[in-house]
Tab-separated table of C-alpha atoms in Angstrom:
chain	number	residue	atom	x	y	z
A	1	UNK	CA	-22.024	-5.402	-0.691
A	2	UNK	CA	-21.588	-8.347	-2.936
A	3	UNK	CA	-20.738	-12.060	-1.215
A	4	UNK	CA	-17.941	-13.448	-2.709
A	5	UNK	CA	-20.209	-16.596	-3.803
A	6	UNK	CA	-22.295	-13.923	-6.265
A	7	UNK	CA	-18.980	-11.831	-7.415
A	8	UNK	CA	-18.644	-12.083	-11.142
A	9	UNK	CA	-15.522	-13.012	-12.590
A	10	UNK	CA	-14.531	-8.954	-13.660
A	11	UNK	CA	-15.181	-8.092	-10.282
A	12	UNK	CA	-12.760	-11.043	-9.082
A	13	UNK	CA	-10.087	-9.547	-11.304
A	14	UNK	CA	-10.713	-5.904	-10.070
A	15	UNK	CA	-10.696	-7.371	-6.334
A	16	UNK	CA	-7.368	-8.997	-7.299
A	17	UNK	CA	-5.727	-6.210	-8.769
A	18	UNK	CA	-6.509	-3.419	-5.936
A	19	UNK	CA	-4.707	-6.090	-3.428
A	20	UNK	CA	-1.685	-6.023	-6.066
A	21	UNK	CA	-1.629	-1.801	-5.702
A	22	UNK	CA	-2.685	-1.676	-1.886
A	23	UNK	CA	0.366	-4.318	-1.451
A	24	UNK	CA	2.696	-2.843	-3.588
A	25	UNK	CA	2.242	0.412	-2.109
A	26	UNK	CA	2.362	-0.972	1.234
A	27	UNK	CA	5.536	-2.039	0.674
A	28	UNK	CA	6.973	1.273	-0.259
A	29	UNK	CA	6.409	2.068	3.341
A	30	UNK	CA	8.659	-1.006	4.223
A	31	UNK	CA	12.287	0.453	5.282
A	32	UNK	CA	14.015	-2.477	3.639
A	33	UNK	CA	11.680	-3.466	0.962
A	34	UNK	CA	12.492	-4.980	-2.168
A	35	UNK	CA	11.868	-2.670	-5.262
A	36	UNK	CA	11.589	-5.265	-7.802
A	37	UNK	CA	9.225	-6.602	-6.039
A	38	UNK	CA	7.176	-3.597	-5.558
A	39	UNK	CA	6.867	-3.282	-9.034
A	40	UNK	CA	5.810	-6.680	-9.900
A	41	UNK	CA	3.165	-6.152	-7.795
A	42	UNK	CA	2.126	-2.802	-9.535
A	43	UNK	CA	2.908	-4.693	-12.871
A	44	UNK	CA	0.398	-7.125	-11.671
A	45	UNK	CA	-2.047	-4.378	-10.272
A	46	UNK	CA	-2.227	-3.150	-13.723
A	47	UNK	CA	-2.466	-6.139	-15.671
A	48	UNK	CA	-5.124	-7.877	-13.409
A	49	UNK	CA	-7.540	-3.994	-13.839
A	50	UNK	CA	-6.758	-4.802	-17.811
A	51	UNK	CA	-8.244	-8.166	-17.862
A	52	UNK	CA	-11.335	-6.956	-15.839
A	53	UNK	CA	-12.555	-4.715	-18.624
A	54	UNK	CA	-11.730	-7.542	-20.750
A	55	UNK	CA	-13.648	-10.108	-19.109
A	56	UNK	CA	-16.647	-7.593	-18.246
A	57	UNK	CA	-16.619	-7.079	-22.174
A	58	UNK	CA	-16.899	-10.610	-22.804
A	59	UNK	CA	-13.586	-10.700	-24.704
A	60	UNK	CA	-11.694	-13.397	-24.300
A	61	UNK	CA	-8.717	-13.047	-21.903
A	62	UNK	CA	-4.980	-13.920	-23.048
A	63	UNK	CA	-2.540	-15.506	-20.659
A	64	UNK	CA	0.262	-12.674	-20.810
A	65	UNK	CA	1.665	-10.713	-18.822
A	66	UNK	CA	2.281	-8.049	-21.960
A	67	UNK	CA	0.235	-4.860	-20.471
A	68	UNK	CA	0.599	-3.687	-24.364
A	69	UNK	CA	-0.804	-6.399	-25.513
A	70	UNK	CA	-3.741	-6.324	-22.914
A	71	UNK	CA	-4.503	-2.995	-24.223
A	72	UNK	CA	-4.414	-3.630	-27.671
A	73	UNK	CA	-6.963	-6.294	-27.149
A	74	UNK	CA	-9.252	-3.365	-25.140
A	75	UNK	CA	-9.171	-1.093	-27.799
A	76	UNK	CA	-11.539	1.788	-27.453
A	77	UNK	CA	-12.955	-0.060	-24.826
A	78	UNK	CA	-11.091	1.872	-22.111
A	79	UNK	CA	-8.609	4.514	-22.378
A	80	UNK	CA	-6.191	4.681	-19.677
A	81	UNK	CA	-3.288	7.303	-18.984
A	82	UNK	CA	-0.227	5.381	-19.614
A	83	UNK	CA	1.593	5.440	-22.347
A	84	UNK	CA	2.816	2.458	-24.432
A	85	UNK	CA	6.245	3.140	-22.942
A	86	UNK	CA	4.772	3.143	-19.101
A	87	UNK	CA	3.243	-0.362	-20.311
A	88	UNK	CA	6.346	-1.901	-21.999
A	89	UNK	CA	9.049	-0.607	-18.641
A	90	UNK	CA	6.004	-1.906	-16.426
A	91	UNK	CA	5.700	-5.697	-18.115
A	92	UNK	CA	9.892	-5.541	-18.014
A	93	UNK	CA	9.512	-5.280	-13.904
A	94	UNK	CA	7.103	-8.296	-14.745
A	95	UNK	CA	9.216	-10.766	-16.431
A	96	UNK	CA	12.799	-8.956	-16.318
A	97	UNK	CA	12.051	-8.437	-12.031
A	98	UNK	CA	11.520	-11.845	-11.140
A	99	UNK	CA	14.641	-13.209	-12.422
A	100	UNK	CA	18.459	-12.099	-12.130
A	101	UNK	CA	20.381	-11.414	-15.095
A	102	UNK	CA	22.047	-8.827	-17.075
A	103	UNK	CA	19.824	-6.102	-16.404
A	104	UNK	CA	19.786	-2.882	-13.951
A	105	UNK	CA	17.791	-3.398	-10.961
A	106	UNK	CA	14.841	-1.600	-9.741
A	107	UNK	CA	15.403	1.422	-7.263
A	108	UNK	CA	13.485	2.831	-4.890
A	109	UNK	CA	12.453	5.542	-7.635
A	110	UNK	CA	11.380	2.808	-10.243
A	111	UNK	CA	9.020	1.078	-7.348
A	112	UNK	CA	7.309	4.705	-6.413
A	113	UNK	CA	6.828	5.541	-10.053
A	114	UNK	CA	5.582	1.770	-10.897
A	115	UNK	CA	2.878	2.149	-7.905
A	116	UNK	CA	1.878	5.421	-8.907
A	117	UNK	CA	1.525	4.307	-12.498
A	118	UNK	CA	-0.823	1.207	-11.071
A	119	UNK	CA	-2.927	3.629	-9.129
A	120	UNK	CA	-3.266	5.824	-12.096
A	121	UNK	CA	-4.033	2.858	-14.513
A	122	UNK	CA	-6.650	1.204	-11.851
A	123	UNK	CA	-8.155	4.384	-11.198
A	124	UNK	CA	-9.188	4.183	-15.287
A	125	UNK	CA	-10.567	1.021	-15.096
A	126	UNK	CA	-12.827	2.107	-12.365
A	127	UNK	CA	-13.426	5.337	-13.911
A	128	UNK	CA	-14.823	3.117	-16.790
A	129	UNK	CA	-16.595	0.525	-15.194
A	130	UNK	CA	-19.758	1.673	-12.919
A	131	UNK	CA	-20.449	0.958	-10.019
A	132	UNK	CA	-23.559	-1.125	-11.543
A	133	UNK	CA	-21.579	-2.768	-13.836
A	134	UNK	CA	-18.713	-4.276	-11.994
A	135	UNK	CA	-17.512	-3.192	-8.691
A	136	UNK	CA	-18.245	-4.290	-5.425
C-alpha cells in the first residue's frame, strides 16, 4: 500500500471522494440524520471521483461544483452511468442543499437515491482507472 507522502494527486482525489460516499452512506444509517446533508456529501463523492480522472489525465481541473460540467471536460475519457439529469439534481443538493431558500428539501428518499447514485458513479471511475494507474 501506498504512504500518503508518495500518493499522487488523482489518488488524493479518489481517497477523498470514497470518504464523501462511505460518510454519506453512513449517515443514512443515522436515525435523525440530515438528508441534505447526505446528499452533499454524495454530491461531493461524485464530483471529487470526476476530478480524479481529470487530474490522472493531466487535464486541468475547474473549481466547480457543476458534475455536468466535470463531465463535459472528461469526455470519452470515462463513461459513467448517470445521466445528465442525475448530474444536474445531484450539483442542486450541492449548491441548492447548503443554503435555505425557496426550494423543497431533501427527503430521506432523495439522500438514498443521491448515495446510491455516488456509489454507482465512483464505482466508474474505478472501473476506469487500474489499479496500476491510480488507486491505492
Amino acid at each position: 500500500m501506498s504512504d500518503r507522502h508518495e500518493e499522487t494527486e488523482a489518488q488524493a482525489w479518489l481517497r477523498f471522494a470514497l470518504s464523501d460516499v462511505r460518510s454519506a452512506r453512513s449517515l443514512l444509517t443515522v436515525l435523525d440524520s440530515d438528508p441534505n446533508t447526505v446528499c452533499v456529501l454524495a454530491q461531493q463523492g461524485v464530483e471529487k471521483a470526476l476530478k480524479a480522472v481529470l487530474v490522472h489525465a493531466g487535464v486541468r481541473v475547474a473549481r466547480t461544483h457543476d458534475l455536468l460540467e466535470l463531465r463535459s471536460s472528461i469526455g470519452t475519457m470515462l463513461e459513467i452511468r448517470l445521466t445528465d439529469h442525475d448530474l444536474i439534481s445531484l450539483t442542486d443538493w450541492m449548491i441548492k442543499g447548503r443554503y435555505p431558500g425557496d426550494w423543497t428539501e431533501a427527503s430521506r428518499d432523495d439522500a438514498i437515491w443521491a448515495v446510491r447514485s455516488a456509489e454507482v458513479a465512483y464505482a466508474d471511475v474505478c472501473d476506469r482507472l487500474t489499479t496500476e494507474e491510480i488507486q491505492a
